CSV table of C-alpha atoms in Angstrom, one decimal:
chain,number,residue,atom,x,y,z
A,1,UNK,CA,-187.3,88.8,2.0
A,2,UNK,CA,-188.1,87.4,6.0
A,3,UNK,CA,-191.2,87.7,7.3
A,4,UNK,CA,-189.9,90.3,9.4
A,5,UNK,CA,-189.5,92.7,5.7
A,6,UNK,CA,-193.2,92.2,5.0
A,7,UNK,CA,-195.4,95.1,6.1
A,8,UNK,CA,-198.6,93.2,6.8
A,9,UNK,CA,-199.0,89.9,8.0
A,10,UNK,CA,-200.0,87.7,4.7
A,11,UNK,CA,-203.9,86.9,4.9
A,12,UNK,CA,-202.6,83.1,4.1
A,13,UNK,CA,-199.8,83.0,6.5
A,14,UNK,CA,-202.3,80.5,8.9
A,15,UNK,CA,-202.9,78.1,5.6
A,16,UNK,CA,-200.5,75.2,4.8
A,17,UNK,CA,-198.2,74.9,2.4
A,18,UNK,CA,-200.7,72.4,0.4
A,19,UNK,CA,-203.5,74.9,0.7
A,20,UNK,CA,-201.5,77.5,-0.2
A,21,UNK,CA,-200.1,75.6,-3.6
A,22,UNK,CA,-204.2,74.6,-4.0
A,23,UNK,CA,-204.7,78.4,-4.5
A,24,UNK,CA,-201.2,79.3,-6.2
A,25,UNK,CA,-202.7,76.9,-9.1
A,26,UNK,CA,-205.8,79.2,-9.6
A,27,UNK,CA,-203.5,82.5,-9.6
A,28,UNK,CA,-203.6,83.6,-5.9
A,29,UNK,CA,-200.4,86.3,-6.1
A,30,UNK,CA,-200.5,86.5,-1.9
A,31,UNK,CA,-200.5,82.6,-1.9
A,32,UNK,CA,-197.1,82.5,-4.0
A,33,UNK,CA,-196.0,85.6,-1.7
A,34,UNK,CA,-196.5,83.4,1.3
A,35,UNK,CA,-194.5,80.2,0.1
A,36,UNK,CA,-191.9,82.9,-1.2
A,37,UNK,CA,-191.1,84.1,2.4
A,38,UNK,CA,-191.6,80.5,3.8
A,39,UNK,CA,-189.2,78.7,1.3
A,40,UNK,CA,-187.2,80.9,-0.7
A,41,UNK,CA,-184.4,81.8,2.2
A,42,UNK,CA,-183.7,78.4,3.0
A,43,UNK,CA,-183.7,76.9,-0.4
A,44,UNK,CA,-181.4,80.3,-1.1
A,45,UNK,CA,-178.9,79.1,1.9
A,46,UNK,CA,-178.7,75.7,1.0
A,47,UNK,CA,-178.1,76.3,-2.7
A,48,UNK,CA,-175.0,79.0,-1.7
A,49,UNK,CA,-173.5,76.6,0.7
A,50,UNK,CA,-173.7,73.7,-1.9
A,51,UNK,CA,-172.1,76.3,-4.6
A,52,UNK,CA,-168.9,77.3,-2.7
A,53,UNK,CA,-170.8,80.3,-1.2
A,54,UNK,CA,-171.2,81.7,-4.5
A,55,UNK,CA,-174.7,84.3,-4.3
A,56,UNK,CA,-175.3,84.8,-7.7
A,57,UNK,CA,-175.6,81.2,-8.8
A,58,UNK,CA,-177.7,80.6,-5.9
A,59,UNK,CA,-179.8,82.9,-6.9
A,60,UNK,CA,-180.6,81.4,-10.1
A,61,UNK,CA,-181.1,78.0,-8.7
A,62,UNK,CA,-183.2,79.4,-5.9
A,63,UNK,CA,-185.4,81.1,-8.4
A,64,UNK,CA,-185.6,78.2,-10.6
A,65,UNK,CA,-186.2,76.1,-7.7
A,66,UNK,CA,-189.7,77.8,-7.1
A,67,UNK,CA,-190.2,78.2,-10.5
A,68,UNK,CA,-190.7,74.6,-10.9
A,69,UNK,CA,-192.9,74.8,-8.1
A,70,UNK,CA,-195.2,77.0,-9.5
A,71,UNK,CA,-195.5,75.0,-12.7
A,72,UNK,CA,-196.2,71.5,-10.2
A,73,UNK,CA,-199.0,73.6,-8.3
A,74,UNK,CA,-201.6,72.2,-11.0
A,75,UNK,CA,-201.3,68.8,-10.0
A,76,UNK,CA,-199.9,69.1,-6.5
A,77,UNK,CA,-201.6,66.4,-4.5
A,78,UNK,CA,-201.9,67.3,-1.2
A,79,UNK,CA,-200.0,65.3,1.2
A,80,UNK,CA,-197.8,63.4,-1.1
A,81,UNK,CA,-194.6,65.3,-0.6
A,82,UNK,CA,-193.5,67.5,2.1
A,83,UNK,CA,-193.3,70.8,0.4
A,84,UNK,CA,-190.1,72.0,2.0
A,85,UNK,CA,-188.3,68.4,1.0
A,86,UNK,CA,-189.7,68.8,-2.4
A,87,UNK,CA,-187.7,71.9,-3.0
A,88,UNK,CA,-184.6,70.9,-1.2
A,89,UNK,CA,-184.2,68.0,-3.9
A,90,UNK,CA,-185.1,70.4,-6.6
A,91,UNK,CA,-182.5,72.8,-5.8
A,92,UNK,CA,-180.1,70.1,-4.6
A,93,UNK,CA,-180.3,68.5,-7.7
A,94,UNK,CA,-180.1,72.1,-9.5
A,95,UNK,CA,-176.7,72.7,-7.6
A,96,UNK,CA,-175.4,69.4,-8.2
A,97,UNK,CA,-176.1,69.9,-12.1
A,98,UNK,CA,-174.4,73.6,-11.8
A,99,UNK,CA,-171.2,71.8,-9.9
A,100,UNK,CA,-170.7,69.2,-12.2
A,101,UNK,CA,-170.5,72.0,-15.1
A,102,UNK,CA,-167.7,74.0,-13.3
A,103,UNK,CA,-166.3,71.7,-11.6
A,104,UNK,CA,-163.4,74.1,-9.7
A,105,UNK,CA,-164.6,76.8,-7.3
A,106,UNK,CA,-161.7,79.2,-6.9
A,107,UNK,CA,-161.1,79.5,-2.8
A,108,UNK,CA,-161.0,83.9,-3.8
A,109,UNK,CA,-164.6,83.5,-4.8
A,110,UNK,CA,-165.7,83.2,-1.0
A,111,UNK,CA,-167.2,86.6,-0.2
A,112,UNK,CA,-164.4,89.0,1.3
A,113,UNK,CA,-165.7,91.0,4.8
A,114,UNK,CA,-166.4,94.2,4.6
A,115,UNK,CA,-163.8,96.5,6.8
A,116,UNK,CA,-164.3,99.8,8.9
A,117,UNK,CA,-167.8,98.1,10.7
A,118,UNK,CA,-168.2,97.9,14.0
A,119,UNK,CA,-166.4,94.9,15.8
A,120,UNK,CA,-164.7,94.5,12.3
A,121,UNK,CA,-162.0,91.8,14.4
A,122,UNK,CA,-165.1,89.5,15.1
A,123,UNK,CA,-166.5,89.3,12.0
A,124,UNK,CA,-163.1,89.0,10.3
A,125,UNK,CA,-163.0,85.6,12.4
A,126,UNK,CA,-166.7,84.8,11.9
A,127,UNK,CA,-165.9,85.6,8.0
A,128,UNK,CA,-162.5,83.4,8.3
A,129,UNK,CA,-164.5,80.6,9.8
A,130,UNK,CA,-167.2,81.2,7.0
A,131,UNK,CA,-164.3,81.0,4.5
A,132,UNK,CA,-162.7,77.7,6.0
A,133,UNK,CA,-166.0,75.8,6.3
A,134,UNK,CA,-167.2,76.5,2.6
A,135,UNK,CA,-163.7,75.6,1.8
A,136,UNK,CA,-164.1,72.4,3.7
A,137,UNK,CA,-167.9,71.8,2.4
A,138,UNK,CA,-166.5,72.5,-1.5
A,139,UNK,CA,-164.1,69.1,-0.7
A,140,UNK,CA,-166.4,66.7,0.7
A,141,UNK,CA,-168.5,64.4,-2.0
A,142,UNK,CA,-171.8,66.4,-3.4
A,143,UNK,CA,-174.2,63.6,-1.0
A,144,UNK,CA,-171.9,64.0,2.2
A,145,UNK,CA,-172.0,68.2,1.8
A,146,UNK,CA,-175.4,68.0,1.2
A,147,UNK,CA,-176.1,66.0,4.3
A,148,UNK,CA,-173.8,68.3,6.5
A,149,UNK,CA,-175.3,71.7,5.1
A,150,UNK,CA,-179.0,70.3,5.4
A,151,UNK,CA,-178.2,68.8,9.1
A,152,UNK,CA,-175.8,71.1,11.0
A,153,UNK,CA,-176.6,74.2,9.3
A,154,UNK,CA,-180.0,73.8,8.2
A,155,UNK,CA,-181.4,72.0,11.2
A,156,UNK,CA,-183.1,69.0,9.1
A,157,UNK,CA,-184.1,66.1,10.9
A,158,UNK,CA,-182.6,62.8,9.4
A,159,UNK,CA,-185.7,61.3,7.8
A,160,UNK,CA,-186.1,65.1,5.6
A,161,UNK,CA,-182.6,64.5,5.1
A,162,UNK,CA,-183.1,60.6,3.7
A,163,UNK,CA,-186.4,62.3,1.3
A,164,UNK,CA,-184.3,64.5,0.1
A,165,UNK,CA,-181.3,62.3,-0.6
A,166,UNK,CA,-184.0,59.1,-1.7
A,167,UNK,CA,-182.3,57.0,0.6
A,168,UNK,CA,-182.4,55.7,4.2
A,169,UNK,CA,-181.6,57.1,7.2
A,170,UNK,CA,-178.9,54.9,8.5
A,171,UNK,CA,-177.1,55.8,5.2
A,172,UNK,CA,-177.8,60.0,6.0
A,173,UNK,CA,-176.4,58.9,9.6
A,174,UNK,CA,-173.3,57.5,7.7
A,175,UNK,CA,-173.0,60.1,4.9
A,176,UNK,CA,-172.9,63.0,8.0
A,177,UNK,CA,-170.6,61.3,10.3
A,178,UNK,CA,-168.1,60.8,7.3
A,179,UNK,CA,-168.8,64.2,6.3
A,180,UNK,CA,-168.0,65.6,9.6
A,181,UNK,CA,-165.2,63.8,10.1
A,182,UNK,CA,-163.2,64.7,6.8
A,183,UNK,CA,-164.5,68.7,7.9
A,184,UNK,CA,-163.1,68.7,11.2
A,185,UNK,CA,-160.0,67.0,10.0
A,186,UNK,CA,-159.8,70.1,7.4
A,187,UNK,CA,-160.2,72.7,10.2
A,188,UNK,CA,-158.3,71.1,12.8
A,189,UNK,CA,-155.4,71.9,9.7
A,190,UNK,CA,-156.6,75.5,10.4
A,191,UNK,CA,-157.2,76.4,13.3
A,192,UNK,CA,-154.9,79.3,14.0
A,193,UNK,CA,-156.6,81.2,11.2
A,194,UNK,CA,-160.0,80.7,12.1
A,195,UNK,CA,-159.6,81.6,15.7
A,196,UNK,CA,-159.3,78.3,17.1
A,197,UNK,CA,-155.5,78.6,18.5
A,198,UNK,CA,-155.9,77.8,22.1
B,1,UNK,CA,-177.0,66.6,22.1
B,2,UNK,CA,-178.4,69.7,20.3
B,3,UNK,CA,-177.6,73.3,20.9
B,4,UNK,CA,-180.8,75.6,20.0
B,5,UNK,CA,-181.9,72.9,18.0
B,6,UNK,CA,-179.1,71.6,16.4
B,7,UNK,CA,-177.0,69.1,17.0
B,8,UNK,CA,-173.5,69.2,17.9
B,9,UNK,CA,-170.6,67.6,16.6
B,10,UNK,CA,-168.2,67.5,19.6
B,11,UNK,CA,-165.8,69.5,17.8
B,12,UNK,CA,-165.4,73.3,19.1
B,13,UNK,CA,-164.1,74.8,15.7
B,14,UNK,CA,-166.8,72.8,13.7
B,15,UNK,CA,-169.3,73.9,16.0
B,16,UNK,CA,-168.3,77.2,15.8
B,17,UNK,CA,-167.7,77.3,12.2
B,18,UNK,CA,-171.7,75.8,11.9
B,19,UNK,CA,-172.7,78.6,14.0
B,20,UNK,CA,-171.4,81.0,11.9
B,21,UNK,CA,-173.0,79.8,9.0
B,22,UNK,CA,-176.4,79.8,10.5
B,23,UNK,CA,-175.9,83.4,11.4
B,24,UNK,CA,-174.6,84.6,8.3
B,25,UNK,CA,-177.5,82.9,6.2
B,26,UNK,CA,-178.1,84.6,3.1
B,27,UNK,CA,-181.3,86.1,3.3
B,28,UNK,CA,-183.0,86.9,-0.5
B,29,UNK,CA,-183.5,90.1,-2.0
B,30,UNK,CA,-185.9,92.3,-2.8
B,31,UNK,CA,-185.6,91.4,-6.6
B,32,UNK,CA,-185.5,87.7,-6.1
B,33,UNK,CA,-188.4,87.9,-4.3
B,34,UNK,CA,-190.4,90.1,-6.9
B,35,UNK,CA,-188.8,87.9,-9.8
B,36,UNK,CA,-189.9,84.5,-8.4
B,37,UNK,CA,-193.5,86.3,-7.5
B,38,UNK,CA,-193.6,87.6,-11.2
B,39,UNK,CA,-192.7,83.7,-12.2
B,40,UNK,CA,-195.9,82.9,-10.1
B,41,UNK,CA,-198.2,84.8,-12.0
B,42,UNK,CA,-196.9,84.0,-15.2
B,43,UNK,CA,-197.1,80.6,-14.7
B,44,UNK,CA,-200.8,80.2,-13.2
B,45,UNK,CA,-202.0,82.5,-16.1
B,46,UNK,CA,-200.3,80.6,-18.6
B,47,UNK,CA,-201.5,76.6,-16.9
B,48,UNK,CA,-203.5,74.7,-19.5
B,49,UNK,CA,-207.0,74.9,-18.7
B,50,UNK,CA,-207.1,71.5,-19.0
B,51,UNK,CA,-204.8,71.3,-15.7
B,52,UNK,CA,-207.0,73.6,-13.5
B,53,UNK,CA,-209.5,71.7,-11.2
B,54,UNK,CA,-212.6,70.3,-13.8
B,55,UNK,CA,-216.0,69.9,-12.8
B,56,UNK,CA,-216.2,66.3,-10.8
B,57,UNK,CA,-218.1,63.5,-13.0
B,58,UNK,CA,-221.7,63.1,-12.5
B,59,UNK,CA,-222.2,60.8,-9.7
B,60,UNK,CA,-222.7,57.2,-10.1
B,61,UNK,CA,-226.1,56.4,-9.6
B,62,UNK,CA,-226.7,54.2,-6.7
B,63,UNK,CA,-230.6,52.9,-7.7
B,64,UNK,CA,-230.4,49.1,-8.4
B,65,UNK,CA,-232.3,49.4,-12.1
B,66,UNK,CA,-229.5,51.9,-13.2
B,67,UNK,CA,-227.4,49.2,-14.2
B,68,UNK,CA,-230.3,47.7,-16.7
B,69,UNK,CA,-231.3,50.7,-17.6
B,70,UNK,CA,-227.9,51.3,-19.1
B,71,UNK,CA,-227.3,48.3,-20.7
B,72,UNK,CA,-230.6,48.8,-22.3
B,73,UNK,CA,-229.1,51.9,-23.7
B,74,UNK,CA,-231.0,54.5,-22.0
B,75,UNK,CA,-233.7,56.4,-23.4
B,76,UNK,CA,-233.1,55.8,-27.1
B,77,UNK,CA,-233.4,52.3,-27.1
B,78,UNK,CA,-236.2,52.5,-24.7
B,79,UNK,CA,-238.3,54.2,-27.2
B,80,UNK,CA,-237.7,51.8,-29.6
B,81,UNK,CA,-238.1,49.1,-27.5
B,82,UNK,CA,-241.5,50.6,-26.6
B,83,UNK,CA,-242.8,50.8,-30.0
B,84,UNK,CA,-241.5,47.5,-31.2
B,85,UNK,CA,-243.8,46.0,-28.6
B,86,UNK,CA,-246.7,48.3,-29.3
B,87,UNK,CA,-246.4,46.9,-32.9
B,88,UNK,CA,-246.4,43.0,-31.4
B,89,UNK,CA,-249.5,43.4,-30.0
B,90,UNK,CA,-251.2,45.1,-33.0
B,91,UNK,CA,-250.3,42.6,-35.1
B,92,UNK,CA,-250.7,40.0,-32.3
B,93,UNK,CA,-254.7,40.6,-31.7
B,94,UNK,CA,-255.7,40.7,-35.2
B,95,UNK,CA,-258.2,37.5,-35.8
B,96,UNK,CA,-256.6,34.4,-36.9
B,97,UNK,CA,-257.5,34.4,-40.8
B,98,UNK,CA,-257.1,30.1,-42.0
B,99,UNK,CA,-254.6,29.4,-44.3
B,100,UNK,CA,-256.3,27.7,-47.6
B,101,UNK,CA,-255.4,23.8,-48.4
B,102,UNK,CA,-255.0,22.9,-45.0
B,103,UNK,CA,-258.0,22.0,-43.6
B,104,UNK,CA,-257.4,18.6,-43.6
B,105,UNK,CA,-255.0,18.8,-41.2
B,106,UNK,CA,-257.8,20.2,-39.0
B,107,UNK,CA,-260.5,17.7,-38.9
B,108,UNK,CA,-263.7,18.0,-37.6
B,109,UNK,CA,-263.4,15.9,-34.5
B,110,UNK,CA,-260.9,13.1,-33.3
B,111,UNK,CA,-257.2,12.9,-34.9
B,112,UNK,CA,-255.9,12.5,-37.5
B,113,UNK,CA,-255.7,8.8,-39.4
B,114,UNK,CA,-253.3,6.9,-41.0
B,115,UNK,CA,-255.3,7.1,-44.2
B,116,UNK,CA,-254.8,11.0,-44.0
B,117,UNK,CA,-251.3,11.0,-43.2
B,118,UNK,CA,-250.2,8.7,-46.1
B,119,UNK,CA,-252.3,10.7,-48.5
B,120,UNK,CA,-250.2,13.6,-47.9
B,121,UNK,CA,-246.7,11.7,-47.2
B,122,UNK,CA,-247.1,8.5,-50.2
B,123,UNK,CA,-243.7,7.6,-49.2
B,124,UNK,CA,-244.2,7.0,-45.7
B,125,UNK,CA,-245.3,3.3,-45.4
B,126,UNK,CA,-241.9,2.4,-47.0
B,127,UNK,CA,-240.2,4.3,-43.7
B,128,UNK,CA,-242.0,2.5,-41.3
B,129,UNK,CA,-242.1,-0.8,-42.9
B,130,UNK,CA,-238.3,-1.2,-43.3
B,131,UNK,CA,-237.6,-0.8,-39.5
C-alpha cells in the first residue's frame, strides 16, 4: 500500500522511524501502519528482484522482514541502526537463505505481460527488458546482485549499501562495477529482443 | 552522473533496462499490508513485560554523607548503633565501686615501694639481680 492508497494522512507520518518503533513497542497500531507504508514497498522490491522476480516469495520475506522488526521494537535503541538498512539486511539475508534452498530459478517464472492494454507493444518491450535484466540479476553472485538492485534500482547511496553488505565502500564500489559489467555484457547478447537493435 | 537521482551506467540498454525496473516496482497489497499490521499487534501484546520501558532507578543521591550513611547500613544499623551507645553511657556514669584486695596497689600518698612490689611478686629480686 503507497501513501497515495491511504485515506488520511497518518497522525505519525511527521515522527521518525525511531519514534515511531518507540511507540510500536507499547502497541501503537497507526505507528506500525506508518513504518508499513514507509518500508514495506521497498523491502517488497528488493526481495523480488533478489528472487528472480518471483512475487510470492517476496512476499513472505517482506512480511517476515517486518515481522522481525516488530519483535526488535522492545529494545530498539534509537540511533544505532538506520532503520531502512536494518531491514534491507534482514530481508537480504532472508532472500539469500530462500536462494540457496532452490538454487534454479526457471527463466518462465518471470511474470508474462498482460495483452489487449493499451500501448500493449511498449510494455511488451518494457516487460522484455524486465525479463532480460532479472535474467541477468539471477546470474551474477548473491553480494554483486544485491549491490546492483540496491544501487541502480533502489537508489541507495554507497555507504547504506556497505551497512547493508557489512563491508566497505570501496569494496560496494567494486562489487557494482563488476556487477554491471557481467549485466551489460548479458544484455549487449540481447539486444534485439529487448528493444535495443539500433 | 545521475539521472533523477540515480546513477547511470553509461550503457543505454542497462540504463534502460534499470528504468524499467524502477517503474514496474512491485507495490504490496492490500493483504500484505493488513497481514504485517496484524503481526504488529500480535507482537506488542504478546512482548514480555519485562521488555517494555521499566520505571528508571531511584536516583543516586548526590549529598556527600550518603555514601556513610550506606556503608553504615541505613536505618537498621543506625538504630542499633544508637542504642548500643545509649547503653555505653549508662553503664559508663555509674560510680566507680573499688575492687576488694587491691588497695595496696592504691596507697595513701606517694608511690609505690620496692618493699610492696616484692611482697606481691617474691620472685622478682631473682629477675633483676641476674641482669
Amino acid at each position: 500500500m503507497t501513501r497515495g492508497m491511504t485515506a488520511l494522512r497518518s497522525p505519525h507520518a511527521d515522527l521518525s522511524d525511531d519514534a515511531l518503533m518507540a511507540l510500536q513497542a507499547e502497541g501503537d497500531g497507526a505507528a506500525a501502519a506508518e513504518l508499513a507504508v514507509r518500508h514495506v514497498p521497498r523491502v517488497l522490491s528488493l526481495a523480488q528482484r533478489m528472487l528472480g522476480g518471483d512475487r510470492a516469495e517476496a512476499e513472505d520475506v517482506a512480511q517476515e522482514a517486518m515481522l522481525r522488526l516488530w519483535r526488535a521494537a522492545p529494545g530498539w535503541e534509537p540511533g544505532r541502526a538506520r532503520l531502512s538498512t536494518w531491514l534491507w539486511r534482514v530481508a537480504a539475508n532472508l532472500s539469500t537463505d530462500r536462494l540457496r534452498r532452490r538454487r534454479q530459478v526457471a527463466l518462465d517464472q518471470v511474470p508474462e505481460p498482460e495483452d489487449g492494454a493499451p500501448g500493449v507493444v511498449a510494455r511488451l518491450i518494457a516487460a522484455d527488458r524486465l525479463a532480460a535484466l532479472q535474467a541477468a540479476l539471477d546470474a551474477l553472485p548473491e553480494r554483486q546482485r544485491l549491490a546492483v538492485v540496491l544501487r541502480h534500482i533502489e537508489g541507495s547511496s554507497n555507504p547504506e549499501i556497505a551497512e547493508v553488505l557489512e563491508t566497505s565502500v570501496e569494496a560496494v564500489e567494486s562489487l557494482t562495477a563488476r556487477g554491471l559489467r557481467s549485466l551489460a555484457a548479458a544484455l549487449a547478447g540481447r539486444r534485439s529482443e529487448v528493444g535495443f537493435e539500433e | 552522473m545521475t539521472q533523477n537521482g540515480f546513477e547511470k551506467t553509461g550503457d543505454d540498454a542497462l540504463d534502460a533496462a534499470f528504468a524499467a525496473a524502477r517503474a514496474a516496482r512491485p507495490q504490496p497489497s492490500a493483504a500484505l499490508m493488513a497481514a504485517i499490521r496484524a503481526d504488529a499487534a500480535r507482537e506488542a501484546a504478546a512482548a514480555p513485560r519485562a521488555a517494555r520501558p521499566r520505571p528508571a532507578p531511584a536516583r543516586a543521591s548526590t549529598r556527600p554523607w550518603a555514601g556513610f550513611w550506606r556503608a553504615l547500613g541505613g536505618w537498621p544499623s543506625a538504630g542499633t548503633l544508637a542504642a548500643s551507645l545509649v547503653l555505653g553511657i549508662a553503664i559508663g556514669g555509674q560510680q566507680a565501686v573499688p575492687l576488694a584486695g587491691l588497695d595496696i596497689l592504691a596507697p595513701a600518698s606517694g608511690p609505690l615501694d620496692e618493699a610492696a612490689v616484692a611482697d606481691l611478686l617474691p620472685g622478682i629480686d631473682a629477675f633483676l639481680t641476674e641482669g
